[in-house]
Each structure stands twice: as structure tokens, then as C-alpha cells.
Amino acid sequence: MKKLISVGILGLLLIIGSISATCLTLDDNNSEKSIMNCCKPPYNDPPVTSIFYNPETGMVILIAEDYPIHEGGVKATYYKIDGGEQQTYTGPFFIGEGTHTVEYWSVDNVNNEETHKTATFTFDSTPPMVDITSPEEGKLYLFGSQIMSTFSRGTLCIGKVPVVAFADDGDGSGVSMVMFSFSNGDSGYDDDGTNGFTYLFKDMHFGALTITAVAIDNIGLTSTPDSMTLDVYNLGLI
Ligand SMILES: [Ca+2]
Ligand SMILES: [Ca+2]
């Protein structure tokens, strides 16, 4: 037992000795610094700022931390919106309608400045718009193709009805889909607007048909509906 204790003490002394030796090599001002001061980790780490965004309110929150707490501490947090004027963060702020980039960073009490970070957010409280562009008013369509540039007796479609809608959400969240509905009960949607939002009406139908289109953006806001009425003569065979 005695031997074990001796070995333990010897080991402890060796560890203390090696810590002291390490500390002394760090001390380039000779004997002025104590071992504790000499062994302190460097305090040149800048603060770390985190960003939080609420897409329902458009509000941004910045939270900065600086470690170790008893040394530097956060002096201030700054931000810019879309590269604008630098502002000192004092609390949650509104980014505004549309898509915006926030640049943010903090400085600690010994003036270590954090590398600036950026984040881009979209606040969308505006519904999209939709406009039925085909069939065009006053045109004649035959089996899916427009064959006359003017047609004096309203819009007439013989055969299938190619419906095309233009939809736009400005600089908001973007159009998610356009939903089409028809007075005969048919309905459909298109969620890929690469070549316009389209739907092909193929039902057997004779007489007036009203087409209604509604656009929905990626937040879920819906447009004012756009409607048109035309005459359709379609056997619905193909
Ligand atoms: Ca610091
Ligand atoms: Ca929108």
C-alpha cells in the first residue's frame, strides 16, 4: 500500500512538473507572470452570432455568444440588409416584403471581430396573380390549334381545349401551382410553369364552358381567380 501511494505521489509530481515546464516555456516575459496567467488560453477568439428567422412574421433575431464569458464578452452585434447601411442590433427586426440578404457579425470587448456571415430570407404576404392566356378571347380553335386570328362571334373551340395560364408572384416565394376548374365539373392543376401553366380539357362538351384559374404561391396564398367563357364542341373521343 505504501509503495502504491509513493508511486501515486511521484506520478502527480511528474504531471505538475510537466505542466510547469510547459507553462514556463510559454512565458516569454520571464518571471513576471504567474503560472496561472501563463497557462490561460488565448482570448483572441471572436464572438459567434446565430441568426433566426420567422417566415410568418418576417422578423429576424440575432444571438451572439463570446467564450470564455469572463474574458471578452460581446460588445455589439451589427447587421446590414441587402448591403445597406450598417446598423447596431438592438432587437428583432423586420426584413420587409420579398427576398432579402442579411449580413451580420459581432465584436467582443477586446475588439475581436467575427467574420461577417450572410443569410437570405423571403417574406411573402402578397398573393400571386394569374391570367388565362389561352384560349384567347375572340379566336377560333380547331382540335387544339388556333386557326383564325379573329373570330367575330366570341371564342369557339372545336375539339379539345388547350388551356394556358400565366402566373407570377413578383419577388415573393414563387408560384407553386395553378389550379383549373371548369363549369362542367372537370378540374386539374399544373405545378410546373416552365412553359406556362397548362391543362388540356378533353371532356365531351357542347355549348358554353367557363374556365377558372387560381394560382397558389409557395406560402399558400391564393390569387384572385381569372375566368373566361367560350363555346366548346368536343366529342371527347380522343
Ligand atoms: Ca472573445
Ligand atoms: Ca406571394
mmCIF file of C-alpha atoms and ligand atoms in Angstrom:
data_model
loop_
_atom_site.group_PDB
_atom_site.id
_atom_site.type_symbol
_atom_site.label_atom_id
_atom_site.label_comp_id
_atom_site.label_asym_id
_atom_site.label_seq_id
_atom_site.Cartn_x
_atom_site.Cartn_y
_atom_site.Cartn_z
ATOM 1 C CA MET A 1 0.000 0.000 0.000
ATOM 2 C CA LYS A 2 2.793 2.387 0.952
ATOM 3 C CA LYS A 3 4.507 1.653 -2.312
ATOM 4 C CA LEU A 4 1.360 2.414 -4.271
ATOM 5 C CA ILE A 5 0.877 5.775 -2.518
ATOM 6 C CA SER A 6 4.527 6.665 -3.208
ATOM 7 C CA VAL A 7 4.099 5.853 -6.877
ATOM 8 C CA GLY A 8 0.894 7.955 -6.948
ATOM 9 C CA ILE A 9 2.595 10.999 -5.413
ATOM 10 C CA LEU A 10 5.548 10.616 -7.710
ATOM 11 C CA GLY A 11 3.202 10.493 -10.720
ATOM 12 C CA LEU A 12 1.377 13.627 -9.533
ATOM 13 C CA LEU A 13 4.663 15.485 -9.061
ATOM 14 C CA LEU A 14 5.739 14.475 -12.552
ATOM 15 C CA ILE A 15 2.451 15.783 -14.039
ATOM 16 C CA ILE A 16 2.748 19.115 -12.144
ATOM 17 C CA GLY A 17 6.343 19.326 -13.243
ATOM 18 C CA SER A 18 5.491 18.821 -16.875
ATOM 19 C CA ILE A 19 2.640 21.435 -16.696
ATOM 20 C CA SER A 20 5.041 23.935 -15.071
ATOM 21 C CA ALA A 21 7.662 23.204 -17.691
ATOM 22 C CA THR A 22 5.130 23.766 -20.473
ATOM 23 C CA CYS A 23 3.978 26.997 -18.859
ATOM 24 C CA LEU A 24 7.468 28.271 -18.345
ATOM 25 C CA THR A 25 8.305 27.764 -21.993
ATOM 26 C CA LEU A 26 5.231 29.872 -22.852
ATOM 27 C CA ASP A 27 6.352 32.676 -20.565
ATOM 28 C CA ASP A 28 8.452 34.929 -22.728
ATOM 29 C CA ASN A 29 8.381 37.756 -20.125
ATOM 30 C CA ASN A 30 10.471 35.720 -17.700
ATOM 31 C CA SER A 31 9.388 35.576 -14.066
ATOM 32 C CA GLU A 32 6.789 38.363 -14.039
ATOM 33 C CA LYS A 33 3.825 36.124 -14.993
ATOM 34 C CA SER A 34 2.359 33.607 -12.607
ATOM 35 C CA ILE A 35 1.848 30.032 -13.733
ATOM 36 C CA MET A 36 -1.950 30.670 -13.832
ATOM 37 C CA ASN A 37 -1.623 33.727 -16.075
ATOM 38 C CA CYS A 38 0.863 31.968 -18.225
ATOM 39 C CA CYS A 39 -1.438 28.990 -18.684
ATOM 40 C CA LYS A 40 -4.532 30.983 -19.728
ATOM 41 C CA PRO A 41 -5.789 30.037 -23.210
ATOM 42 C CA PRO A 42 -5.657 32.806 -25.816
ATOM 43 C CA TYR A 43 -8.634 35.226 -25.743
ATOM 44 C CA ASN A 44 -8.486 36.346 -29.312
ATOM 45 C CA ASP A 45 -11.497 34.280 -30.357
ATOM 46 C CA PRO A 46 -14.233 36.456 -31.856
ATOM 47 C CA PRO A 47 -17.872 36.061 -30.811
ATOM 48 C CA VAL A 48 -20.181 33.690 -32.661
ATOM 49 C CA THR A 49 -23.520 35.074 -33.880
ATOM 50 C CA SER A 50 -26.520 32.905 -34.747
ATOM 51 C CA ILE A 51 -29.460 34.050 -36.865
ATOM 52 C CA PHE A 52 -33.101 33.027 -36.556
ATOM 53 C CA TYR A 53 -35.897 33.900 -38.993
ATOM 54 C CA ASN A 54 -39.663 33.611 -38.673
ATOM 55 C CA PRO A 55 -41.170 33.386 -42.191
ATOM 56 C CA GLU A 56 -44.659 34.100 -40.831
ATOM 57 C CA THR A 57 -43.730 37.477 -39.375
ATOM 58 C CA GLY A 58 -40.629 38.366 -41.428
ATOM 59 C CA MET A 59 -38.736 39.049 -38.165
ATOM 60 C CA VAL A 60 -35.039 38.266 -37.705
ATOM 61 C CA ILE A 61 -33.369 37.588 -34.337
ATOM 62 C CA LEU A 62 -29.585 37.654 -33.809
ATOM 63 C CA ILE A 63 -27.986 35.972 -30.794
ATOM 64 C CA ALA A 64 -24.265 36.436 -30.094
ATOM 65 C CA GLU A 65 -22.073 34.499 -27.671
ATOM 66 C CA ASP A 66 -18.461 35.007 -26.686
ATOM 67 C CA TYR A 67 -16.396 32.446 -24.779
ATOM 68 C CA PRO A 68 -14.930 32.306 -22.247
ATOM 69 C CA ILE A 69 -17.564 34.515 -20.668
ATOM 70 C CA HIS A 70 -15.300 36.086 -18.009
ATOM 71 C CA GLU A 71 -12.950 37.489 -20.624
ATOM 72 C CA GLY A 72 -14.061 39.292 -23.800
ATOM 73 C CA GLY A 73 -17.844 39.301 -23.794
ATOM 74 C CA VAL A 74 -19.955 40.628 -26.671
ATOM 75 C CA LYS A 75 -19.629 44.383 -27.136
ATOM 76 C CA ALA A 76 -22.089 44.743 -30.038
ATOM 77 C CA THR A 77 -23.816 42.927 -32.895
ATOM 78 C CA TYR A 78 -24.226 44.584 -36.287
ATOM 79 C CA TYR A 79 -26.182 43.874 -39.462
ATOM 80 C CA LYS A 80 -26.882 45.173 -42.938
ATOM 81 C CA ILE A 81 -29.919 44.400 -45.127
ATOM 82 C CA ASP A 82 -29.158 43.982 -48.852
ATOM 83 C CA GLY A 83 -25.745 45.635 -48.405
ATOM 84 C CA GLY A 84 -27.320 48.810 -46.991
ATOM 85 C CA GLU A 85 -26.236 50.938 -44.052
ATOM 86 C CA GLN A 86 -24.611 49.188 -41.084
ATOM 87 C CA GLN A 87 -26.975 49.002 -38.104
ATOM 88 C CA THR A 88 -26.384 48.083 -34.487
ATOM 89 C CA TYR A 89 -28.619 45.218 -33.419
ATOM 90 C CA THR A 90 -30.908 46.186 -30.553
ATOM 91 C CA GLY A 91 -33.683 43.613 -31.009
ATOM 92 C CA PRO A 92 -35.701 41.659 -33.578
ATOM 93 C CA PHE A 93 -36.102 43.482 -36.888
ATOM 94 C CA PHE A 94 -38.363 43.142 -39.940
ATOM 95 C CA ILE A 95 -36.666 42.313 -43.266
ATOM 96 C CA GLY A 96 -39.505 43.654 -45.438
ATOM 97 C CA GLU A 97 -41.601 42.126 -48.218
ATOM 98 C CA GLY A 98 -39.740 39.994 -50.776
ATOM 99 C CA THR A 99 -36.339 38.296 -50.727
ATOM 100 C CA HIS A 100 -33.537 39.938 -48.732
ATOM 101 C CA THR A 101 -29.984 39.163 -47.677
ATOM 102 C CA VAL A 102 -28.885 39.900 -44.112
ATOM 103 C CA GLU A 103 -25.157 40.353 -43.357
ATOM 104 C CA TYR A 104 -24.408 40.028 -39.632
ATOM 105 C CA TRP A 105 -21.483 39.879 -37.215
ATOM 106 C CA SER A 106 -20.425 40.722 -33.656
ATOM 107 C CA VAL A 107 -17.432 42.317 -31.926
ATOM 108 C CA ASP A 108 -16.227 41.418 -28.437
ATOM 109 C CA ASN A 109 -14.996 43.751 -25.684
ATOM 110 C CA VAL A 110 -11.376 43.271 -26.708
ATOM 111 C CA ASN A 111 -12.319 44.186 -30.298
ATOM 112 C CA ASN A 112 -12.127 40.769 -31.898
ATOM 113 C CA GLU A 113 -14.429 40.998 -34.906
ATOM 114 C CA GLU A 114 -16.309 37.955 -36.158
ATOM 115 C CA THR A 115 -16.082 37.097 -39.858
ATOM 116 C CA HIS A 116 -19.232 38.519 -41.463
ATOM 117 C CA LYS A 117 -21.888 35.947 -42.338
ATOM 118 C CA THR A 118 -24.873 36.260 -44.658
ATOM 119 C CA ALA A 119 -28.303 34.639 -44.866
ATOM 120 C CA THR A 120 -31.108 35.141 -47.380
ATOM 121 C CA PHE A 121 -34.776 35.089 -46.423
ATOM 122 C CA THR A 122 -38.099 35.637 -48.161
ATOM 123 C CA PHE A 123 -41.078 37.302 -46.556
ATOM 124 C CA ASP A 124 -44.222 36.861 -48.641
ATOM 125 C CA SER A 125 -47.587 38.312 -47.676
ATOM 126 C CA THR A 126 -48.739 39.091 -51.231
ATOM 127 C CA PRO A 127 -50.877 36.636 -53.236
ATOM 128 C CA PRO A 128 -49.730 35.742 -56.763
ATOM 129 C CA MET A 129 -51.615 36.791 -59.903
ATOM 130 C CA VAL A 130 -52.978 34.621 -62.696
ATOM 131 C CA ASP A 131 -54.193 35.333 -66.214
ATOM 132 C CA ILE A 132 -55.681 32.828 -68.685
ATOM 133 C CA THR A 133 -53.768 33.401 -71.929
ATOM 134 C CA SER A 134 -55.253 30.507 -73.950
ATOM 135 C CA PRO A 135 -57.866 30.164 -75.333
ATOM 136 C CA GLU A 136 -57.613 33.798 -76.423
ATOM 137 C CA GLU A 137 -60.804 35.816 -76.460
ATOM 138 C CA GLY A 138 -62.393 36.047 -79.914
ATOM 139 C CA LYS A 139 -60.345 33.249 -81.511
ATOM 140 C CA LEU A 140 -61.300 30.007 -83.233
ATOM 141 C CA TYR A 141 -59.576 26.771 -82.240
ATOM 142 C CA LEU A 142 -59.777 23.531 -84.189
ATOM 143 C CA PHE A 143 -58.627 20.315 -82.487
ATOM 144 C CA GLY A 144 -56.273 22.116 -80.124
ATOM 145 C CA SER A 145 -54.761 24.653 -82.580
ATOM 146 C CA GLN A 146 -55.675 28.268 -83.125
ATOM 147 C CA ILE A 147 -56.667 28.609 -86.794
ATOM 148 C CA MET A 148 -58.089 32.111 -87.002
ATOM 149 C CA SER A 149 -56.636 35.267 -85.569
ATOM 150 C CA THR A 150 -60.025 36.906 -85.220
ATOM 151 C CA PHE A 151 -63.445 35.446 -84.728
ATOM 152 C CA SER A 152 -66.364 37.811 -84.625
ATOM 153 C CA ARG A 153 -68.786 35.591 -82.706
ATOM 154 C CA GLY A 154 -66.838 35.102 -79.464
ATOM 155 C CA THR A 155 -64.382 32.316 -78.693
ATOM 156 C CA LEU A 156 -65.058 28.929 -80.214
ATOM 157 C CA CYS A 157 -63.218 25.694 -79.728
ATOM 158 C CA ILE A 158 -63.960 22.628 -81.830
ATOM 159 C CA GLY A 159 -62.259 19.633 -80.258
ATOM 160 C CA LYS A 160 -60.027 19.652 -77.187
ATOM 161 C CA VAL A 161 -59.427 22.950 -75.360
ATOM 162 C CA PRO A 162 -55.760 23.835 -74.735
ATOM 163 C CA VAL A 163 -55.757 25.993 -71.591
ATOM 164 C CA VAL A 164 -52.663 28.045 -70.716
ATOM 165 C CA ALA A 165 -52.323 30.452 -67.795
ATOM 166 C CA PHE A 166 -49.618 32.939 -66.919
ATOM 167 C CA ALA A 167 -48.965 33.238 -63.182
ATOM 168 C CA ASP A 168 -46.465 35.400 -61.311
ATOM 169 C CA ASP A 169 -45.543 36.011 -57.663
ATOM 170 C CA GLY A 170 -43.250 39.029 -58.111
ATOM 171 C CA ASP A 171 -40.225 38.718 -55.806
ATOM 172 C CA GLY A 172 -42.240 36.638 -53.332
ATOM 173 C CA SER A 173 -41.973 32.928 -52.599
ATOM 174 C CA GLY A 174 -42.837 31.893 -56.186
ATOM 175 C CA VAL A 175 -45.843 30.225 -57.794
ATOM 176 C CA SER A 176 -46.379 26.703 -56.517
ATOM 177 C CA MET A 177 -49.219 25.699 -58.869
ATOM 178 C CA VAL A 178 -52.173 26.827 -60.922
ATOM 179 C CA MET A 179 -55.483 25.062 -60.412
ATOM 180 C CA PHE A 180 -58.009 24.901 -63.245
ATOM 181 C CA SER A 181 -61.706 24.277 -62.859
ATOM 182 C CA PHE A 182 -64.445 24.037 -65.486
ATOM 183 C CA SER A 183 -68.177 24.675 -65.355
ATOM 184 C CA ASN A 184 -68.873 21.048 -66.333
ATOM 185 C CA GLY A 185 -67.155 19.826 -63.146
ATOM 186 C CA ASP A 186 -63.759 18.918 -64.604
ATOM 187 C CA SER A 187 -60.673 20.175 -62.776
ATOM 188 C CA GLY A 188 -56.889 19.836 -62.774
ATOM 189 C CA TYR A 189 -53.665 21.572 -61.883
ATOM 190 C CA ASP A 190 -50.134 22.201 -63.156
ATOM 191 C CA ASP A 191 -47.213 22.638 -60.748
ATOM 192 C CA ASP A 192 -44.535 23.161 -63.408
ATOM 193 C CA GLY A 193 -44.745 26.569 -65.051
ATOM 194 C CA THR A 194 -41.635 26.156 -67.218
ATOM 195 C CA ASN A 195 -43.711 26.542 -70.394
ATOM 196 C CA GLY A 196 -46.647 28.298 -68.765
ATOM 197 C CA PHE A 197 -49.208 26.555 -66.582
ATOM 198 C CA THR A 198 -51.261 24.302 -68.828
ATOM 199 C CA TYR A 199 -54.212 21.945 -68.855
ATOM 200 C CA LEU A 200 -55.886 20.127 -71.753
ATOM 201 C CA PHE A 201 -59.675 19.946 -71.482
ATOM 202 C CA LYS A 202 -60.740 16.682 -73.209
ATOM 203 C CA ASP A 203 -64.292 16.065 -71.933
ATOM 204 C CA MET A 204 -67.240 15.634 -74.275
ATOM 205 C CA HIS A 205 -68.959 19.017 -74.165
ATOM 206 C CA PHE A 206 -71.337 21.013 -76.331
ATOM 207 C CA GLY A 207 -72.051 24.666 -75.645
ATOM 208 C CA ALA A 208 -70.774 27.311 -73.258
ATOM 209 C CA LEU A 209 -67.911 26.377 -70.931
ATOM 210 C CA THR A 210 -66.443 28.601 -68.215
ATOM 211 C CA ILE A 211 -62.779 28.101 -67.307
ATOM 212 C CA THR A 212 -61.460 29.386 -63.972
ATOM 213 C CA ALA A 213 -57.780 29.510 -62.970
ATOM 214 C CA VAL A 214 -56.362 30.177 -59.485
ATOM 215 C CA ALA A 215 -52.640 30.469 -58.669
ATOM 216 C CA ILE A 216 -51.155 29.445 -55.306
ATOM 217 C CA ASP A 217 -47.747 30.641 -54.107
ATOM 218 C CA ASN A 218 -45.226 28.668 -52.036
ATOM 219 C CA ILE A 219 -46.532 30.237 -48.815
ATOM 220 C CA GLY A 220 -50.058 29.060 -49.681
ATOM 221 C CA LEU A 221 -51.551 32.426 -50.620
ATOM 222 C CA THR A 222 -54.102 32.230 -53.443
ATOM 223 C CA SER A 223 -54.678 34.640 -56.286
ATOM 224 C CA THR A 224 -57.888 36.317 -57.333
ATOM 225 C CA PRO A 225 -59.440 33.832 -59.820
ATOM 226 C CA ASP A 226 -59.343 34.571 -63.545
ATOM 227 C CA SER A 227 -62.223 33.260 -65.665
ATOM 228 C CA MET A 228 -63.304 33.139 -69.293
ATOM 229 C CA THR A 229 -66.256 31.618 -71.109
ATOM 230 C CA LEU A 230 -66.177 30.111 -74.585
ATOM 231 C CA ASP A 231 -68.206 27.778 -76.769
ATOM 232 C CA VAL A 232 -66.910 24.242 -76.986
ATOM 233 C CA TYR A 233 -67.906 21.477 -79.365
ATOM 234 C CA ASN A 234 -65.942 18.423 -78.411
ATOM 235 C CA LEU A 235 -66.950 14.808 -78.887
ATOM 236 C CA GLY A 236 -64.339 13.743 -76.344
ATOM 237 C CA LEU A 237 -63.314 10.757 -78.468
ATOM 238 C CA ILE A 238 -59.538 11.317 -78.214
HETATM 239 CA CA CA B 1 -13.712 36.754 -27.435
HETATM 240 CA CA CA B 2 -46.637 35.678 -52.829
#
